[in-house]
PDB file of C-alpha atoms in Angstrom:
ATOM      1  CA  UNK Y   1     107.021  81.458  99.245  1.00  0.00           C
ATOM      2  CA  UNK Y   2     105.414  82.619 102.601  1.00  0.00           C
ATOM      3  CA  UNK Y   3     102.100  81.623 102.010  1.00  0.00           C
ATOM      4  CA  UNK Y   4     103.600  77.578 101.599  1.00  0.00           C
ATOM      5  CA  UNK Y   5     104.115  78.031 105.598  1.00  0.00           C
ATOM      6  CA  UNK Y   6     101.981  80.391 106.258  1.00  0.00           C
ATOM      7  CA  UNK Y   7      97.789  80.476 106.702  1.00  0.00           C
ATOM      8  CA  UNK Y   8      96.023  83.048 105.567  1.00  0.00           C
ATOM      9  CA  UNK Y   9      95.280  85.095 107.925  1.00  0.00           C
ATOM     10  CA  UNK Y  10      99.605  85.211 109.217  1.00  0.00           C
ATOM     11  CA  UNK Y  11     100.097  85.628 105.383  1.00  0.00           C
ATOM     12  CA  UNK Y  12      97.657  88.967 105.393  1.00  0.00           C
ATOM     13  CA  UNK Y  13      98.849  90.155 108.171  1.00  0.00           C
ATOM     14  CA  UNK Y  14     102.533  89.870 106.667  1.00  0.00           C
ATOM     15  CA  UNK Y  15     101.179  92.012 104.014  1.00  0.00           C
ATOM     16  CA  UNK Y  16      99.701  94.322 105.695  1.00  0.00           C
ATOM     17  CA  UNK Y  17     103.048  95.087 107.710  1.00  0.00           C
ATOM     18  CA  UNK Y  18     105.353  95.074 104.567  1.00  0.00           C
ATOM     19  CA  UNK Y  19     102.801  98.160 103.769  1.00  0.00           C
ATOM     20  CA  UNK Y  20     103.347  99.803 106.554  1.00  0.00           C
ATOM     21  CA  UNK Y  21     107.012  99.732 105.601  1.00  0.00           C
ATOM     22  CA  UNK Y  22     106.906 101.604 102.358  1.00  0.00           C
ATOM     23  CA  UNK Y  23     108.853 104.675 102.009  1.00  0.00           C
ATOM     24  CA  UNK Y  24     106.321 106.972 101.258  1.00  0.00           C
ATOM     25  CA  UNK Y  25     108.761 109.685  99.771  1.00  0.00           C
ATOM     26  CA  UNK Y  26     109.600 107.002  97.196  1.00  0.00           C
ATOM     27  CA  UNK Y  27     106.223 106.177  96.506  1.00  0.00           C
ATOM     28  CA  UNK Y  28     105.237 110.015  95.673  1.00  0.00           C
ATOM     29  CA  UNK Y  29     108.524 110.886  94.116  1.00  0.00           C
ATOM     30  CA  UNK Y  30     107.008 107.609  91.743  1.00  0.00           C
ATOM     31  CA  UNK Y  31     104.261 109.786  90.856  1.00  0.00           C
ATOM     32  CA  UNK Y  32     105.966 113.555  90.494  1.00  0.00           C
ATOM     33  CA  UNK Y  33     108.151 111.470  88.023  1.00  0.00           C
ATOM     34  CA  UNK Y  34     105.408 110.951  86.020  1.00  0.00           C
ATOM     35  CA  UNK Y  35     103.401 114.209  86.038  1.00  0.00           C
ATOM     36  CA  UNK Y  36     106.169 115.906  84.737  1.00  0.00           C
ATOM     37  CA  UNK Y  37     106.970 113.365  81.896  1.00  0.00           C
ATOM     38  CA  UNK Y  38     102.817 114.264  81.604  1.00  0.00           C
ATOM     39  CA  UNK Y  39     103.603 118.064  81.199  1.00  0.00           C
ATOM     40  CA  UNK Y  40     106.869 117.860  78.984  1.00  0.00           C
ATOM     41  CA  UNK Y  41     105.539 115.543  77.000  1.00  0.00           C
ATOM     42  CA  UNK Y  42     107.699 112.583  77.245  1.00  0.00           C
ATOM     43  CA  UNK Y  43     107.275 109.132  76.823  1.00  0.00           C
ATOM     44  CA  UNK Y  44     106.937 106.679  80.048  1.00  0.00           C
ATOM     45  CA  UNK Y  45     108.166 103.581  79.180  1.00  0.00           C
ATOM     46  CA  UNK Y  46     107.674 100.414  81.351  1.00  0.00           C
ATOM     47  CA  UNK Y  47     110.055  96.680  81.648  1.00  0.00           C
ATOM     48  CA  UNK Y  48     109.453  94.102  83.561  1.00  0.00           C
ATOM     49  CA  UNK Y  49     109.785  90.155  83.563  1.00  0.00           C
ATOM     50  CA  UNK Y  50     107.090  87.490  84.299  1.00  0.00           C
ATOM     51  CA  UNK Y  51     104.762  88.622  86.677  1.00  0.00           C
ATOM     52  CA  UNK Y  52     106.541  91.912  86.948  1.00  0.00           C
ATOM     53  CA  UNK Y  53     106.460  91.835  82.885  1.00  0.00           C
ATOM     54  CA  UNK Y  54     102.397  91.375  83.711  1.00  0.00           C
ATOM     55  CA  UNK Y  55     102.226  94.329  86.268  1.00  0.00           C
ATOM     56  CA  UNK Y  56     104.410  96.757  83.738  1.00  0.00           C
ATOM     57  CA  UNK Y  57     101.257  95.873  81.501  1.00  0.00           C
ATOM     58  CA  UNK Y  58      98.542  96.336  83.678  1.00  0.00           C
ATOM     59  CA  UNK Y  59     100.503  99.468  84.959  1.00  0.00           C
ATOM     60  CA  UNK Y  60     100.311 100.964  81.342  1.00  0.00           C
ATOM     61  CA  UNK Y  61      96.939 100.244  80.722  1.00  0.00           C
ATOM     62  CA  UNK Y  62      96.155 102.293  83.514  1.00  0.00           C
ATOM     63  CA  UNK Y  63      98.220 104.636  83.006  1.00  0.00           C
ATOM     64  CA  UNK Y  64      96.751 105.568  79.620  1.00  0.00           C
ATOM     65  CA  UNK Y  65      93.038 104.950  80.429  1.00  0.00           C
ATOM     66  CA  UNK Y  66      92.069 105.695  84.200  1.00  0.00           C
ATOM     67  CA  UNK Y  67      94.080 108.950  84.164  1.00  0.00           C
ATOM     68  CA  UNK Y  68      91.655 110.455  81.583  1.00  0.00           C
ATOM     69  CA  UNK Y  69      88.770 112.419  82.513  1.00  0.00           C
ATOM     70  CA  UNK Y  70      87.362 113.861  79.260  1.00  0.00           C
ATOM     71  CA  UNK Y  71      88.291 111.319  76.215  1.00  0.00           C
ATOM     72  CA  UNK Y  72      87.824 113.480  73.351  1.00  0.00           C
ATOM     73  CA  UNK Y  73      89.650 117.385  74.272  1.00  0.00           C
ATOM     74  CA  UNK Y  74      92.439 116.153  77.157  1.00  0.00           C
ATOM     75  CA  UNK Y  75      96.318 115.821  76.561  1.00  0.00           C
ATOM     76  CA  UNK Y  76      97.272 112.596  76.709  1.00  0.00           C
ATOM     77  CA  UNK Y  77     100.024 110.501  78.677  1.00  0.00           C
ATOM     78  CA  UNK Y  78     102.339 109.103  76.334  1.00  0.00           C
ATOM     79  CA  UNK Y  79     103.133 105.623  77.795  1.00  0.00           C
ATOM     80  CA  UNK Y  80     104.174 102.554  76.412  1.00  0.00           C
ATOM     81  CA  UNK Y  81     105.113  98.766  78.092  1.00  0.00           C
ATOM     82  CA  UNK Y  82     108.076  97.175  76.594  1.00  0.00           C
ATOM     83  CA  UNK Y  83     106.782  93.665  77.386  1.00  0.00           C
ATOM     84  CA  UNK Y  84     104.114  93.885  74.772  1.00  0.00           C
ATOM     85  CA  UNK Y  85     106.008  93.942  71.237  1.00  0.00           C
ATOM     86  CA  UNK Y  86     105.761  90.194  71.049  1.00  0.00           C
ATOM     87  CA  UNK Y  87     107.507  89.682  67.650  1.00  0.00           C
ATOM     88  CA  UNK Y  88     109.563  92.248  68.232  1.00  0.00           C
ATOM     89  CA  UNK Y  89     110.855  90.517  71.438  1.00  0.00           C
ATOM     90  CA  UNK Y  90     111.182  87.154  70.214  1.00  0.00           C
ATOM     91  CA  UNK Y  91     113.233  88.553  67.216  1.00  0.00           C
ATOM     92  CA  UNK Y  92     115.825  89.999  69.246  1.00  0.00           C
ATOM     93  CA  UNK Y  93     116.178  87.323  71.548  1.00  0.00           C
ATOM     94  CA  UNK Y  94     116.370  84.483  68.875  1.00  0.00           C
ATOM     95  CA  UNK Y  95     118.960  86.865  67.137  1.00  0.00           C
ATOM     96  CA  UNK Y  96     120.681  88.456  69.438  1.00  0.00           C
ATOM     97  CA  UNK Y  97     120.099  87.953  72.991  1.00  0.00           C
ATOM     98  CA  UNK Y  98     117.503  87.737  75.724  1.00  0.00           C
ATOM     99  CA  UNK Y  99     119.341  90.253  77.659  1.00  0.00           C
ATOM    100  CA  UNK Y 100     118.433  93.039  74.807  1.00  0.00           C
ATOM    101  CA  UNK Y 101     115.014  92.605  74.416  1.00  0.00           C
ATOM    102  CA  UNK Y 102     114.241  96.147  76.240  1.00  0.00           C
ATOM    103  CA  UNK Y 103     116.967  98.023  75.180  1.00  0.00           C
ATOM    104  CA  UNK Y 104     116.785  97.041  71.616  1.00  0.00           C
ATOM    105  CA  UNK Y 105     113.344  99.095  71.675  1.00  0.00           C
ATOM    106  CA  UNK Y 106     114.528 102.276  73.658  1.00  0.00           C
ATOM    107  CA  UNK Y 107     117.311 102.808  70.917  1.00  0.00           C
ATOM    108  CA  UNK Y 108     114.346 102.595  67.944  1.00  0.00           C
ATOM    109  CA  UNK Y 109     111.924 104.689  70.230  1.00  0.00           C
ATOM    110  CA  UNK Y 110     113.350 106.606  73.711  1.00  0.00           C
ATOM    111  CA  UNK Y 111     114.779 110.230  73.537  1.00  0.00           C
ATOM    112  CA  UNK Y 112     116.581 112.605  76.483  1.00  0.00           C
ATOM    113  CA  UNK Y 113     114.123 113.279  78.715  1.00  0.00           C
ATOM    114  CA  UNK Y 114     112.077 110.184  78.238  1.00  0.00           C
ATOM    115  CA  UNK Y 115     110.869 108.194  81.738  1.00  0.00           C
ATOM    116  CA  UNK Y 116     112.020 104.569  82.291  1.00  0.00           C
ATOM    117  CA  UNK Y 117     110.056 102.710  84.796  1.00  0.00           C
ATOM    118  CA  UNK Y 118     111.973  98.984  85.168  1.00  0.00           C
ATOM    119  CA  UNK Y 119     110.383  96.409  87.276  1.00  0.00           C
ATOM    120  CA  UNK Y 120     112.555  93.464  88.591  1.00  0.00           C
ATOM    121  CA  UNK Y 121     111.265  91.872  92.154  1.00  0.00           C
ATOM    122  CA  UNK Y 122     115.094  90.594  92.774  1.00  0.00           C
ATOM    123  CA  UNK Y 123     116.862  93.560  91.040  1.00  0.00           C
ATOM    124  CA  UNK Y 124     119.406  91.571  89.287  1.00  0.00           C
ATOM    125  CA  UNK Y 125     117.825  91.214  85.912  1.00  0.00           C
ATOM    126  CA  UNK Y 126     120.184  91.318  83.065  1.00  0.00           C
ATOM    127  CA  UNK Y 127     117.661  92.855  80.774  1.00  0.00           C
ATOM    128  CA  UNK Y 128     116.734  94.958  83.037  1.00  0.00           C
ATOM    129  CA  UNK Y 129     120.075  96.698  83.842  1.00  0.00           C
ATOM    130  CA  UNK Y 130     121.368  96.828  80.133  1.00  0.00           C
ATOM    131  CA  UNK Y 131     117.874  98.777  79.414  1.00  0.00           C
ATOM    132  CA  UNK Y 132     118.691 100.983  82.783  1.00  0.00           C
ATOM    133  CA  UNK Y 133     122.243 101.214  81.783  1.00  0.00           C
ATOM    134  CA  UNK Y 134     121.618 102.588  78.291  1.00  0.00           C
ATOM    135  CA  UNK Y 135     118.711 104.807  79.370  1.00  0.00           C
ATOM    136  CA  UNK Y 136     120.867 106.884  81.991  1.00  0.00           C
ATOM    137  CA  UNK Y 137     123.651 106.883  79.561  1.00  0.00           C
ATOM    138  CA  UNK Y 138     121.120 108.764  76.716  1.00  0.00           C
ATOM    139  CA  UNK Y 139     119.770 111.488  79.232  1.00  0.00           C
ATOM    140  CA  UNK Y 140     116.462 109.369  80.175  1.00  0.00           C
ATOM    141  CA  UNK Y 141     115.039 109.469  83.687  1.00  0.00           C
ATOM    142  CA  UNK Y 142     115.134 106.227  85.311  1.00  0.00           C
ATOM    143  CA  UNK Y 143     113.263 104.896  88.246  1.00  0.00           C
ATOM    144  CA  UNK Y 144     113.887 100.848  89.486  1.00  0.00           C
ATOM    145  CA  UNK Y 145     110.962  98.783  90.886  1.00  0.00           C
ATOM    146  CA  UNK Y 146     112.400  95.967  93.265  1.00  0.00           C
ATOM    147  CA  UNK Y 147     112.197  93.784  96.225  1.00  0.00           C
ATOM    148  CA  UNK Y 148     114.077  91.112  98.210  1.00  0.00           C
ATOM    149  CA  UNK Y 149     117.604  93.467  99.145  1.00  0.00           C
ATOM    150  CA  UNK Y 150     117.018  95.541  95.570  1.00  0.00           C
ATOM    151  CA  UNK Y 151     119.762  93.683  93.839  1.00  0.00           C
ATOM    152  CA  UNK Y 152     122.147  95.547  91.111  1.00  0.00           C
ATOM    153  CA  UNK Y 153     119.400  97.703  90.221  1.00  0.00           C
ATOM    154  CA  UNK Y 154     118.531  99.872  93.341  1.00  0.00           C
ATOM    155  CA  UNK Y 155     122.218 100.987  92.731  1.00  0.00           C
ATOM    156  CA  UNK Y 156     122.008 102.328  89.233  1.00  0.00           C
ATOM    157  CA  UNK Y 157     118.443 103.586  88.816  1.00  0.00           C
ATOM    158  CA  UNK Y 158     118.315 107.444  89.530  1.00  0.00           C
ATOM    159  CA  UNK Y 159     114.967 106.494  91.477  1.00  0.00           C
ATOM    160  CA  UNK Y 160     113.737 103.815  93.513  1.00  0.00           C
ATOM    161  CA  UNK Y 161     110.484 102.268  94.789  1.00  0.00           C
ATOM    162  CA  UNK Y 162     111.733  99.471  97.168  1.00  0.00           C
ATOM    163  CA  UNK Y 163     109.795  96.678  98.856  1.00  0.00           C
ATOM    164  CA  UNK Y 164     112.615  94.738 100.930  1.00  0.00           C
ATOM    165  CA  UNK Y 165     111.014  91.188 101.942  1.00  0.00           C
ATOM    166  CA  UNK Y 166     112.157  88.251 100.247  1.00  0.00           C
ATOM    167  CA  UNK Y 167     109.061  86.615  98.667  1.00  0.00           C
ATOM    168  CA  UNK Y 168     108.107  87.717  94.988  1.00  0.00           C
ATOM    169  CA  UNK Y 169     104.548  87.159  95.134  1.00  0.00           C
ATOM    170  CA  UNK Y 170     104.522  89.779  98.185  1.00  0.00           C
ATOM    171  CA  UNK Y 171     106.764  92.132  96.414  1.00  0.00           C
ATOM    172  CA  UNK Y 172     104.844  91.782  93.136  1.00  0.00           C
ATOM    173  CA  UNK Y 173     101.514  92.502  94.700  1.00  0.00           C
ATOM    174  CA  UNK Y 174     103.140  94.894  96.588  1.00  0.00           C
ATOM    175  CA  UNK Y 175     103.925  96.948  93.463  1.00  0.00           C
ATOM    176  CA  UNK Y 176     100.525  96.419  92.275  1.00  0.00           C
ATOM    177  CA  UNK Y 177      99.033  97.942  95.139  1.00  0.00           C
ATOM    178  CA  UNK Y 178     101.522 101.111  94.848  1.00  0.00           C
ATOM    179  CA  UNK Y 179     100.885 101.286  91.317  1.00  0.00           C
ATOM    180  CA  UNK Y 180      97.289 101.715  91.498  1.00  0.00           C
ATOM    181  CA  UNK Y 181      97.282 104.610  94.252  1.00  0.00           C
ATOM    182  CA  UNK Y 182      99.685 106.076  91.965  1.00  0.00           C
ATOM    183  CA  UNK Y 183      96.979 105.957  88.939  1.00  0.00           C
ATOM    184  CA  UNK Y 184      94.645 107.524  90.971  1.00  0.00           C
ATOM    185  CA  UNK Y 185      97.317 109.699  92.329  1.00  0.00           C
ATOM    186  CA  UNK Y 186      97.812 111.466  88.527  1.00  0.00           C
ATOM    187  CA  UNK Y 187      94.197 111.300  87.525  1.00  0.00           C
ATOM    188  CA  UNK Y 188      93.751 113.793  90.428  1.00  0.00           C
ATOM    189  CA  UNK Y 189      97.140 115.640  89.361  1.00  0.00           C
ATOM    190  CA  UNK Y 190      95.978 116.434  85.535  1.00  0.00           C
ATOM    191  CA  UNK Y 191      92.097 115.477  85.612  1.00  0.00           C
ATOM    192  CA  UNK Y 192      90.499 116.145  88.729  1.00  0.00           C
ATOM    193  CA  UNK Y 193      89.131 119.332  89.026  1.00  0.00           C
ATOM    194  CA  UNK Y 194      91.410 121.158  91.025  1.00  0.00           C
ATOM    195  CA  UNK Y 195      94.014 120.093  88.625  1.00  0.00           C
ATOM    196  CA  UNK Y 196      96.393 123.068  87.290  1.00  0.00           C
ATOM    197  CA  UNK Y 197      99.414 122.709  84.230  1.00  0.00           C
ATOM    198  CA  UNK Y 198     102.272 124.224  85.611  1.00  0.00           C
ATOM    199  CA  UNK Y 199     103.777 127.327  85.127  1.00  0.00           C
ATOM    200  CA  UNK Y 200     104.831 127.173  81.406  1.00  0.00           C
ATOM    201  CA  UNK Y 201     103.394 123.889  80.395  1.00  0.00           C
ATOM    202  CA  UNK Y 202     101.761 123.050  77.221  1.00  0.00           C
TER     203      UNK Y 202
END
């Protein structure tokens, strides 16, 4: 927790360097990922716990909505969060285990080809991994969302987006502030007006 020693204006400027770190070719591999679920028609789906559970949400949200330009004639983005089924959730981890809680739902709802997105700030989630684990297993694409050193997870996603500092607030905001150039990033891919379907696309 940086911001318990530091004031605010070390604490932005801690930010604003971590930004500066970002590996950009992560960060727009992030959003050719997604395009091309866009154009094939796949499903993005999106894990996360606590406030990384909160940003797969917000991510989503966004994801459906502020791509859009024309509501009523464009193809949608098929995109769901996993952190939203509440019963669902709760029924799996009262009867079988915390740890299944996402990949309980890709097995009722993922297919080859589908797009995993898993958020985890220290990498090491166990619910996290087993959804990851399954997902590359069953021909899914799978990108992993960390921080701190990336944990078990930078190893077995396909795809990363890393943000190596050691405080989860700044790593969670972090991702926040990636996520959202990414939403704009797509709405300019498949709704601005320059925006071309590829070769062959639906």
């Amino acid at each position: 927790m940086l911001g318990a020693t530091l004031g605010a204006k070390d604490y932005m400027e801690r930010v604003c360097r971590e930004i500066q770190r970002l590996d950009m070719t992560q960060v727009e591999k992030f959003s050719d990922l997604i395009e091309q679920a866009y154009h094939a028609g796949r499903f993005v789906f999106i894990c996360g716990n606590g406030g990384s559970g909160s940003n797969a949400s917000h991510l989503c949200e966004d994801l459906a909505k502020c791509t859009l330009r024309d509501f009523e004639n464009q193809k949608r983005l098929k995109v769901l969060s996993l952190t939203d089924n509440t019963a669902w959730i709760m029924a799996v981890a009262n009867d079988i285990s915390y740890e299944n809680i996402f990949l309980e739902q890709l097995k009722n709802l993922a297919s080859p080809g589908d797009l995993l997105l898993a958020i985890s700030g220290s990498g090491n989630s166990p619910n996290i991994l087993k959804a990851v684990e399954w997902a590359n297993r069953n021909e899914m694409t799978t990108v992993g969302i960390t921080g701190y050193g990336g944990g078990k997870l930078q190893a077995l996603a396909q795809h990363n987006l890393h943000v190596g500092i050691d405080d989860m607030g700044i790593v969670e905001s972090l991702h926040q502030v990636v996520f959202h150039w990414i939403i704009d990033d797509i709405y300019r891919r498949i709704s601005g007006p320059t925006a071309v379907a590829p070769t062959g696309a639906k």
